[in-house]
PDB file of C-alpha atoms in Angstrom:
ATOM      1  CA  UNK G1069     -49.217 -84.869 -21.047  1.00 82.00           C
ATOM      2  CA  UNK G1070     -50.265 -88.496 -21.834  1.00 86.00           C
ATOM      3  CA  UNK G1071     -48.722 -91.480 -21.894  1.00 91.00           C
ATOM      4  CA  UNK G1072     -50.202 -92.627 -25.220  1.00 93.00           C
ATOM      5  CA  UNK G1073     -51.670 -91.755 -28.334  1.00 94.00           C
ATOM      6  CA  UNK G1074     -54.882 -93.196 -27.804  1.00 94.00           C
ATOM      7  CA  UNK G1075     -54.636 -91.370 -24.357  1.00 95.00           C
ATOM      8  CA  UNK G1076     -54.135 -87.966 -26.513  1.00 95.00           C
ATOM      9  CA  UNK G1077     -56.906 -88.901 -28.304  1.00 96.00           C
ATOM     10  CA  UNK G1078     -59.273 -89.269 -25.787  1.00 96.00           C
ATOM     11  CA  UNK G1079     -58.147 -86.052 -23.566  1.00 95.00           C
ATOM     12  CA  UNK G1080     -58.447 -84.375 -26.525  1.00 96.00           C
ATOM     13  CA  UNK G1081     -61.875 -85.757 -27.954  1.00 96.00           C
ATOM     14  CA  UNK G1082     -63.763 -85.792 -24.627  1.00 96.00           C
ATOM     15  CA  UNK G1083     -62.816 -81.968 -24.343  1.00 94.00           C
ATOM     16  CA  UNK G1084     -64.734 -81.014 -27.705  1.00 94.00           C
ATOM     17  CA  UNK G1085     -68.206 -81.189 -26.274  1.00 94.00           C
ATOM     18  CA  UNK G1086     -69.667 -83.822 -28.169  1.00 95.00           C
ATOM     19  CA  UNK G1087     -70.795 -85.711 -25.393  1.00 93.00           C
ATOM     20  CA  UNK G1088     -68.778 -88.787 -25.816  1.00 96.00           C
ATOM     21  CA  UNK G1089     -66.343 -90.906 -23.400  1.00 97.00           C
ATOM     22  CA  UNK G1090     -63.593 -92.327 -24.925  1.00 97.00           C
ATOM     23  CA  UNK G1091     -61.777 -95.625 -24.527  1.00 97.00           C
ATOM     24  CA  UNK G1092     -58.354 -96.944 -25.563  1.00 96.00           C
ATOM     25  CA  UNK G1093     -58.810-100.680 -26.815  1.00 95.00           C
ATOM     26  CA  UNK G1094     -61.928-101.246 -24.848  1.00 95.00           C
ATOM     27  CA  UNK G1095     -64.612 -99.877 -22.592  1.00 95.00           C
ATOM     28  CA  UNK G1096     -64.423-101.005 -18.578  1.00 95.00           C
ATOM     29  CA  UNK G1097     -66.310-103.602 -17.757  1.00 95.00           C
ATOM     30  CA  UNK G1098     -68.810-100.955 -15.296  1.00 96.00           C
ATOM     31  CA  UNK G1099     -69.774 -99.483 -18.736  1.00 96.00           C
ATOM     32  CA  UNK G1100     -72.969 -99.771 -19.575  1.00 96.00           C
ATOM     33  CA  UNK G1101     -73.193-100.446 -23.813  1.00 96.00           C
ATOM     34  CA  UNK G1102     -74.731 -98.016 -25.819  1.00 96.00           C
ATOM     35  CA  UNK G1103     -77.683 -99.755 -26.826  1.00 96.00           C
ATOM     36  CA  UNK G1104     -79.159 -99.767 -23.030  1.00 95.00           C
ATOM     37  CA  UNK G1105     -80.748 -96.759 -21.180  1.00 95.00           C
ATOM     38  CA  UNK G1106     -79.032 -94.104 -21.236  1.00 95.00           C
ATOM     39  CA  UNK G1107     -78.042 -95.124 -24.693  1.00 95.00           C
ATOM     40  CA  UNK G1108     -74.997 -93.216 -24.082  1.00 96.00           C
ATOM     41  CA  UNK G1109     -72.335 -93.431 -27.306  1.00 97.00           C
ATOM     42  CA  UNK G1110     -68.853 -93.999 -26.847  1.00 98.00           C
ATOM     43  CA  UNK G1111     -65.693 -94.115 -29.050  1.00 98.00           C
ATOM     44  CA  UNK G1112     -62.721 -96.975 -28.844  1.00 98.00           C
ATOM     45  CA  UNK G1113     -59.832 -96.036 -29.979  1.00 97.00           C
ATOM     46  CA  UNK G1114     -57.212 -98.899 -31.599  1.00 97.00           C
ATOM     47  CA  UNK G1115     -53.845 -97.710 -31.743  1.00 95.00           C
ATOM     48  CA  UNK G1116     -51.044 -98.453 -33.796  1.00 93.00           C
ATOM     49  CA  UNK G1117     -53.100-100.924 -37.019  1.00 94.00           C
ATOM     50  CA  UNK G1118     -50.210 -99.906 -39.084  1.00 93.00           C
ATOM     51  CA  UNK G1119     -46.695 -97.321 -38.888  1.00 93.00           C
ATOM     52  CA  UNK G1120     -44.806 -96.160 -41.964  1.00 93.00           C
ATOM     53  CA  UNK G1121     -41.691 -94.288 -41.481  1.00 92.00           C
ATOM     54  CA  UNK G1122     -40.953 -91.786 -43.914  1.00 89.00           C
ATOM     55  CA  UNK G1123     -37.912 -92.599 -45.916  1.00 80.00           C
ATOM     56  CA  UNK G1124     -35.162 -90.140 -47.039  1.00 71.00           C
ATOM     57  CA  UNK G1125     -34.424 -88.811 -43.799  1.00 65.00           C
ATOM     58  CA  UNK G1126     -31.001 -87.058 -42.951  1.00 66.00           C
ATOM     59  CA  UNK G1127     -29.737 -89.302 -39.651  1.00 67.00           C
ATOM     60  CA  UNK G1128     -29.879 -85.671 -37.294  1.00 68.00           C
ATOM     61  CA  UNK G1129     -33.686 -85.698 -38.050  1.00 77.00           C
ATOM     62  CA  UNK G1130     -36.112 -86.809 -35.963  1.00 79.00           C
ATOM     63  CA  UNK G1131     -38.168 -89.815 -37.408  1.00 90.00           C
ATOM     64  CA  UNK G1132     -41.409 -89.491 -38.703  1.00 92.00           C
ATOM     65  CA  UNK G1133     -44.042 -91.400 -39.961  1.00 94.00           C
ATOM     66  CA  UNK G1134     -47.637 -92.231 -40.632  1.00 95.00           C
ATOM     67  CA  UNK G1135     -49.265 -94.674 -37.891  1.00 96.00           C
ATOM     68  CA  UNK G1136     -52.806 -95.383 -39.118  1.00 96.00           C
ATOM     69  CA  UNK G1137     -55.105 -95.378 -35.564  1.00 97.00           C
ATOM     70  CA  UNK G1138     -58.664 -96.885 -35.729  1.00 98.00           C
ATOM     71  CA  UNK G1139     -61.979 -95.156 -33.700  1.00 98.00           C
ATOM     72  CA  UNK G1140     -65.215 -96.999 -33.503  1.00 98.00           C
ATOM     73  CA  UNK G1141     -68.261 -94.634 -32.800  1.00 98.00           C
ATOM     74  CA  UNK G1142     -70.700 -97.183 -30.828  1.00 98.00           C
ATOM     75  CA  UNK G1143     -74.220 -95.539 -30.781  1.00 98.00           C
ATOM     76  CA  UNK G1144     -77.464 -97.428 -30.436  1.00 97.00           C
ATOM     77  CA  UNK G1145     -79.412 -98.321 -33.757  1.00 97.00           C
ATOM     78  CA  UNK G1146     -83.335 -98.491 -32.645  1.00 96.00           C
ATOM     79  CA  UNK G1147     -85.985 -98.374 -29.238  1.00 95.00           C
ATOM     80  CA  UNK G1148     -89.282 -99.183 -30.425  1.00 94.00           C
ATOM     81  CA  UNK G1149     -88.582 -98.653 -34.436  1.00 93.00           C
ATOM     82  CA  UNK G1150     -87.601 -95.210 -33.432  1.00 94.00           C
ATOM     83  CA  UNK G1151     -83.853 -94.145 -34.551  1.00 94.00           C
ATOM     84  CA  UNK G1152     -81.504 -93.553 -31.352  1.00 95.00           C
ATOM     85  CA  UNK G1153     -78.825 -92.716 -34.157  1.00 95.00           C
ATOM     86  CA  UNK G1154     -77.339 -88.771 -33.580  1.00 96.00           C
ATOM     87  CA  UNK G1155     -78.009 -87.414 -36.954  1.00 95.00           C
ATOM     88  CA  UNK G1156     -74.632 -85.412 -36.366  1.00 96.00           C
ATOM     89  CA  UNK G1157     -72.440 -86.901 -34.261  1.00 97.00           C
ATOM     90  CA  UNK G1158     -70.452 -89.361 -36.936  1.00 97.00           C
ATOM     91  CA  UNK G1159     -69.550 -85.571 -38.842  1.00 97.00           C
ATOM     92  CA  UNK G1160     -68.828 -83.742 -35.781  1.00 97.00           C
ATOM     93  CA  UNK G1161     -66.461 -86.871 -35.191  1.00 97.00           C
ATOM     94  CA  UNK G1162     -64.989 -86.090 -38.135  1.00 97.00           C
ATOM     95  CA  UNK G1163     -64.742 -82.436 -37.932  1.00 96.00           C
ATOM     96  CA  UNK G1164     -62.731 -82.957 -34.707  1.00 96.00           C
ATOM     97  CA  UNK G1165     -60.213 -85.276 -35.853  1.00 95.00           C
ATOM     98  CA  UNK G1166     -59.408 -83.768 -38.986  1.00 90.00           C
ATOM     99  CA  UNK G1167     -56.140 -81.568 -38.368  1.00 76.00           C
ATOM    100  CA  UNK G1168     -56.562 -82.034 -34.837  1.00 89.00           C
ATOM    101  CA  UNK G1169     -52.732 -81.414 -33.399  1.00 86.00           C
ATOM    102  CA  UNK G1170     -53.226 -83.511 -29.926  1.00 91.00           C
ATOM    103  CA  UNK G1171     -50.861 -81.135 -27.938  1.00 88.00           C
ATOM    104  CA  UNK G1172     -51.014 -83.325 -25.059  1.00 92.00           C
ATOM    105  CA  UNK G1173     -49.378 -86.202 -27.217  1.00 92.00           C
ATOM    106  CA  UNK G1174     -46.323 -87.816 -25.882  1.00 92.00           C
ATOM    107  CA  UNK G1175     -44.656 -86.821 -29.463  1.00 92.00           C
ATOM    108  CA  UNK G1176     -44.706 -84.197 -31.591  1.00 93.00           C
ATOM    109  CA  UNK G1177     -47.841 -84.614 -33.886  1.00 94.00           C
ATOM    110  CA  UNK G1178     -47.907 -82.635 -37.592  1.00 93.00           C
ATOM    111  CA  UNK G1179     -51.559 -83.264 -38.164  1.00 93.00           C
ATOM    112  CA  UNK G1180     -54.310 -86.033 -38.337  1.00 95.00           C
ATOM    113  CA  UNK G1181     -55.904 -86.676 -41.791  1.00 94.00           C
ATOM    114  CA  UNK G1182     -59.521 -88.970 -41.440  1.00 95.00           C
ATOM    115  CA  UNK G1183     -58.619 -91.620 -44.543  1.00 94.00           C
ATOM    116  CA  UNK G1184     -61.997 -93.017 -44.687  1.00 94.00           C
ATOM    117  CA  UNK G1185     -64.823 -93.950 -42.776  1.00 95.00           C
ATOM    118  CA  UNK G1186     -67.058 -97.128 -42.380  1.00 95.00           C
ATOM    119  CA  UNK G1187     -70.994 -97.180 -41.213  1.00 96.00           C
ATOM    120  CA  UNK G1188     -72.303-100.887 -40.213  1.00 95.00           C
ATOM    121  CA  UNK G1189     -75.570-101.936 -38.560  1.00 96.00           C
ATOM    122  CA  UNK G1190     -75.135-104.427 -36.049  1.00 96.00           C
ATOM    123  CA  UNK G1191     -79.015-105.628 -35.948  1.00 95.00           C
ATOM    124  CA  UNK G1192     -78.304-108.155 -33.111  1.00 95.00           C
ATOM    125  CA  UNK G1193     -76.772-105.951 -30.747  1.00 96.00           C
ATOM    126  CA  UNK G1194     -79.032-102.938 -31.905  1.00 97.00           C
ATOM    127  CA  UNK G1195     -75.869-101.150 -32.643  1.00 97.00           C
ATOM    128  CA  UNK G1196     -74.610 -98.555 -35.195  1.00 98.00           C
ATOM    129  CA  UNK G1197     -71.095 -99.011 -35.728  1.00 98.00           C
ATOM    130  CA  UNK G1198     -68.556 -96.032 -37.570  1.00 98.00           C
ATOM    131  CA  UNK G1199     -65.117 -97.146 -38.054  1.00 97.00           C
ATOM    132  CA  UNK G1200     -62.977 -94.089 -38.620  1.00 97.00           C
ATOM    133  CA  UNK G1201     -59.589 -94.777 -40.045  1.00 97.00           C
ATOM    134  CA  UNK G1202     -57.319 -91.759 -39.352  1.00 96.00           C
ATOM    135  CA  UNK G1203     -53.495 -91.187 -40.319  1.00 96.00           C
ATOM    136  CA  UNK G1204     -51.186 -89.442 -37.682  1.00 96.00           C
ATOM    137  CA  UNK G1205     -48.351 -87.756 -38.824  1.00 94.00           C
ATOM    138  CA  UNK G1206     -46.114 -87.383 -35.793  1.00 94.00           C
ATOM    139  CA  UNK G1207     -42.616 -88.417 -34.929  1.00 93.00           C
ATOM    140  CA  UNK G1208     -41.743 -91.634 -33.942  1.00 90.00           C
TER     141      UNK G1208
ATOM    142  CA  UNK X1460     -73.599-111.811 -36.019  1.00 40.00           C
ATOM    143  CA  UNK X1461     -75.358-109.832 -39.159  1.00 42.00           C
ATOM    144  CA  UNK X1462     -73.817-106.862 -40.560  1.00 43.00           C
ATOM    145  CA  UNK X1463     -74.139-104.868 -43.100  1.00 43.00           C
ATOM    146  CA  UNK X1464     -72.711-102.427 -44.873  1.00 43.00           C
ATOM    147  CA  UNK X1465     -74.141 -98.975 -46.329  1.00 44.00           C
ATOM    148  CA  UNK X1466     -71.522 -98.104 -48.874  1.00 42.00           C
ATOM    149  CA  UNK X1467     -68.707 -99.876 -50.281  1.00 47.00           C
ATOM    150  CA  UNK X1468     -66.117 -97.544 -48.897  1.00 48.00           C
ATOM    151  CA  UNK X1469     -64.157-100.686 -47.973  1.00 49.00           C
ATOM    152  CA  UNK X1470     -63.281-101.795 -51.385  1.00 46.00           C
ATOM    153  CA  UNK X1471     -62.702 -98.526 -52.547  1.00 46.00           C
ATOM    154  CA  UNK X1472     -60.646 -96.636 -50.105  1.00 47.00           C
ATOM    155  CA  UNK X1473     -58.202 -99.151 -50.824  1.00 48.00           C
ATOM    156  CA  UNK X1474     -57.412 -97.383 -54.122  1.00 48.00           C
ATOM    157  CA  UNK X1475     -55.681 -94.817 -52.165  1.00 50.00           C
ATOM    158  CA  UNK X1476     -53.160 -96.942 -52.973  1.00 46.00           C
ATOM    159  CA  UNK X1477     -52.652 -96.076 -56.365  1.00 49.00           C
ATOM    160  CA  UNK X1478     -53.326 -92.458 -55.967  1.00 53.00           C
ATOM    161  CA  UNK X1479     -50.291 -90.436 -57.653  1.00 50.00           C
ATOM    162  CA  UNK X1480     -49.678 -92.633 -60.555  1.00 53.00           C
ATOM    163  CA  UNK X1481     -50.126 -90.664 -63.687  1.00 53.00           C
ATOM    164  CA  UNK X1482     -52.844 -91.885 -66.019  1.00 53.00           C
ATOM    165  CA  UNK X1483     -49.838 -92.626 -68.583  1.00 52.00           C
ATOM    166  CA  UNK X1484     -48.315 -95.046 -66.479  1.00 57.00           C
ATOM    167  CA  UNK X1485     -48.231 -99.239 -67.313  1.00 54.00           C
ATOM    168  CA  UNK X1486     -51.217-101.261 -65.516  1.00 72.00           C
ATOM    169  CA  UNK X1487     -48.240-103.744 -65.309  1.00 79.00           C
ATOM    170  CA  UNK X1488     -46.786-101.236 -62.899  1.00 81.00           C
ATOM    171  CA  UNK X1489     -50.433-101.263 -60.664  1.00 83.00           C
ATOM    172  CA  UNK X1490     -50.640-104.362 -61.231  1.00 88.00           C
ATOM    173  CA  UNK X1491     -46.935-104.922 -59.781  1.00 90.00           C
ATOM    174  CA  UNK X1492     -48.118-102.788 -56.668  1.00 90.00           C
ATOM    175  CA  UNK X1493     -51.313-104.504 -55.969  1.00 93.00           C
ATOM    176  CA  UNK X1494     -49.456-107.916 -55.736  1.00 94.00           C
ATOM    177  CA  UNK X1495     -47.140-106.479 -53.211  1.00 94.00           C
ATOM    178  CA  UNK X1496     -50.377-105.663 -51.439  1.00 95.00           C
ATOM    179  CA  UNK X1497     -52.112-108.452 -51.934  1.00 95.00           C
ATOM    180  CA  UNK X1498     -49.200-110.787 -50.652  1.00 95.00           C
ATOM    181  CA  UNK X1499     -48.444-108.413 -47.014  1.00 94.00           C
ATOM    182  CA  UNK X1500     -52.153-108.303 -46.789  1.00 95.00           C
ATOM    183  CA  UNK X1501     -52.322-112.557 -46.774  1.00 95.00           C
ATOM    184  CA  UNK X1502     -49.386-111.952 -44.760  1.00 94.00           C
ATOM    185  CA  UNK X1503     -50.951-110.175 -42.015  1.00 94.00           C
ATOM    186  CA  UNK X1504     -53.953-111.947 -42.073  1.00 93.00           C
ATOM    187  CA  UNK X1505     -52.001-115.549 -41.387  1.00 91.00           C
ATOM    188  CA  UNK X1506     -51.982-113.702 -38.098  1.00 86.00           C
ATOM    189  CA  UNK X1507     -55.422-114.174 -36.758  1.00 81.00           C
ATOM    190  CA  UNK X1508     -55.612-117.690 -39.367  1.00 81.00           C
ATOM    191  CA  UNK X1509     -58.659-119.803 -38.599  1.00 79.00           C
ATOM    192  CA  UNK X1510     -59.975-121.597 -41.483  1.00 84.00           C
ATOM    193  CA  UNK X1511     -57.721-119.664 -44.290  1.00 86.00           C
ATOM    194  CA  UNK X1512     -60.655-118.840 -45.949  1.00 87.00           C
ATOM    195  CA  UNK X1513     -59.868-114.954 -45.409  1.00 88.00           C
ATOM    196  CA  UNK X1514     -56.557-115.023 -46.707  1.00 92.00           C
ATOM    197  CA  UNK X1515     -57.560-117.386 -49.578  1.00 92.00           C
ATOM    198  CA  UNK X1516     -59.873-114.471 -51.006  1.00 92.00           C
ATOM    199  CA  UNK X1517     -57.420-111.881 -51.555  1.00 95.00           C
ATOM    200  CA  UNK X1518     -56.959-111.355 -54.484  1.00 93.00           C
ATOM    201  CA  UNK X1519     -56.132-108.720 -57.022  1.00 93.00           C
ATOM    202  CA  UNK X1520     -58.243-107.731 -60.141  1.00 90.00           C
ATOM    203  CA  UNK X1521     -58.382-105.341 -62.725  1.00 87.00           C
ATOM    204  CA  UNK X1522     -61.129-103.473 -64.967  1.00 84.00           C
ATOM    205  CA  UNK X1523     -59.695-101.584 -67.607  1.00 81.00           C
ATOM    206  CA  UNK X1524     -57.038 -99.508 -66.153  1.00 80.00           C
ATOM    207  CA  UNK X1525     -58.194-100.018 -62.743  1.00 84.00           C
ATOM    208  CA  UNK X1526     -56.653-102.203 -60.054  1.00 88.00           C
ATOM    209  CA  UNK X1527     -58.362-103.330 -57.174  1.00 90.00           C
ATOM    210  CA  UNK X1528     -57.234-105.663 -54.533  1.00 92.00           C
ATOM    211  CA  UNK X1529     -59.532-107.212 -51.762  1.00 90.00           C
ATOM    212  CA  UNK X1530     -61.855-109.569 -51.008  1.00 90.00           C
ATOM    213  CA  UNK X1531     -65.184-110.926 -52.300  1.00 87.00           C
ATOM    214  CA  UNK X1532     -66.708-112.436 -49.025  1.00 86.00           C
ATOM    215  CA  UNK X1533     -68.018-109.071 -47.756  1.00 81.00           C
ATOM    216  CA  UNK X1534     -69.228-109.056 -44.769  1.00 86.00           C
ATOM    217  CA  UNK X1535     -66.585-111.688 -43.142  1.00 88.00           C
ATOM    218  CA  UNK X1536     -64.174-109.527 -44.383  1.00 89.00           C
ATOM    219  CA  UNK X1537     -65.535-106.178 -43.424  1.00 91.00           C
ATOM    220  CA  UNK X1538     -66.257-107.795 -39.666  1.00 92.00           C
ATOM    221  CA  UNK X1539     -62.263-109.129 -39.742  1.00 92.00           C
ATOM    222  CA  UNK X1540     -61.053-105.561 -40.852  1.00 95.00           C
ATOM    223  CA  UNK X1541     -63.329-103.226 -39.035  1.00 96.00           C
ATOM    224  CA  UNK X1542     -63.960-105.322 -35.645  1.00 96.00           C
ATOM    225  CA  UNK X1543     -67.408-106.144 -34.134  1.00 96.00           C
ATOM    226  CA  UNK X1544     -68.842-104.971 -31.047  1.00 96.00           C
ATOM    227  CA  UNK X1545     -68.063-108.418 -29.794  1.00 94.00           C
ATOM    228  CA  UNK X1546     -64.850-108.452 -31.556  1.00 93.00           C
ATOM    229  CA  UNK X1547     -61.883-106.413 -32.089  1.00 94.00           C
ATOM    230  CA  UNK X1548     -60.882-105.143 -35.393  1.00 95.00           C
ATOM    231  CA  UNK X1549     -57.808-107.249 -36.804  1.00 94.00           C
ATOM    232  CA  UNK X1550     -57.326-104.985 -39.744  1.00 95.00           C
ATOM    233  CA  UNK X1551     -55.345-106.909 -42.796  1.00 94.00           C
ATOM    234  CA  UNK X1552     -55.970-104.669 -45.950  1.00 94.00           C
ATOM    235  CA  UNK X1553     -55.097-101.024 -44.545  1.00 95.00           C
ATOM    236  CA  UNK X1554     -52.078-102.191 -42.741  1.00 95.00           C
ATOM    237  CA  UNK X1555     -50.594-103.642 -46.133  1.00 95.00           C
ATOM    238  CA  UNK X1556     -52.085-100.484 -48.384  1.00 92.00           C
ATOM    239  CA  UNK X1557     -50.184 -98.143 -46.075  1.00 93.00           C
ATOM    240  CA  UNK X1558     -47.261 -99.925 -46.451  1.00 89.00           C
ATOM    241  CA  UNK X1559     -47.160-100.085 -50.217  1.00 85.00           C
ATOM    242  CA  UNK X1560     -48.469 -96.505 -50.419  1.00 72.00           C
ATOM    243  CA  UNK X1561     -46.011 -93.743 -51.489  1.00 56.00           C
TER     244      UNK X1561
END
């Protein structure tokens, strides 16, 4: 069981096989950034950007609600004018998340809908950045 | 800092907002909506305030029967809402879109 959502996230992500380490709000300070050898990627997860409780609820039901979570996919851009980007990783990011149920959440969890997703070059830090916004229905 | 930004998935994932209203409905009734947004989203944004310049741009505008609300500075805005590798994201517009969503 975890203590956290983003800790959820990240047991549950890192077990998919996608060859990524998560982090909750940021990396360690030991971690090497993605756009050095071994150009490993990593995801960040930011909990809790927004929560909306659903309204209309008998008071003997448990509360639930929509807390919108933020991942950032770090993955290097270029070595050499050749493209370190993973051709597949952003949509097997995706492909994980959506539905995903999180059972070692530390609340029930309905589902996980991906509401959009953002692709940004950072040319200065020879970084490609993909900010996933995801909704998690779970109780509160 | 440069970014940029392949699509413009920013502006318009924020008409999520407005899914569900029938095509029949008043724009005065979007438009009602995207004020509410527009004002929590200024709201939140007074947060992280350092020249105002942010929350001045948010604004709310309208083609036709379409409502938008954001911001025209682009890739400020975009670094503010999505975060930077050297700085975390200090999202202003989802935050108030989720809350004015039904």
């Amino acid at each position: 069981m975890s203590l956290t959502l983003g800790g959820a996230l990240k047991a549950y992500l890192e077990g998919q096989g996608l060859g990524i380490a998560v982090y909750t709000d940021a990396p360690p300070s030991t971690v090497i950034p993605p756009s050095k050898a071994p150009y490993k990627p990593y995801v960040i997860v930011n909990e809790d950007i927004g929560l909306k409780l659903d309204s209309g609820k008998a008071a003997d039901t448990a509360l639930t609600g929509v807390e919108l979570v933020q991942l950032d996919l770090w993955q290097c851009f270029r070595i050499l004018d050749k493209s370190k980007e993973s051709p597949t990783l952003a949509d097997a990011l995706t492909r994980a998340l959506q539905s995903a149920r999180l059972s070692t959440a530390p609340s029930l969890i309905y589902g996980i809908k991906q509401q959009g997703r953002v692709r940004t070059v950072e040319r200065d830090n020879n970084l490609i950045h993909h900010a996933y916004t995801i909704a998690v229905l779970r109780e509160v | 800092m440069s970014v940029t930004l392949d699509d413009s998935a920013f502006l318009a994932g924020l008409q999520r907002a407005f899914e569900g209203f029938e095509k029949h409905e008043i724009p005065a009734h979007k438009l009602k909506v995207a004020g509410e947004i527009r004002d929590r989203a200024k709201q939140i944004a007074e947060a992280h305030r350092l020249t105002g310049e942010t929350i001045d741009s948010i604004e709310v505008t309208q083609e036709g029967d379409d409502v938008y609300v954001g911001t025209d500075l682009g890739e400020k805005a975009i670094s503010e809402e999505f975060g930077t590798f050297d700085q975390a994201p200090r999202p202003f517009m989802r935050p108030a879109e989720l809350e004015a969503s039904r």
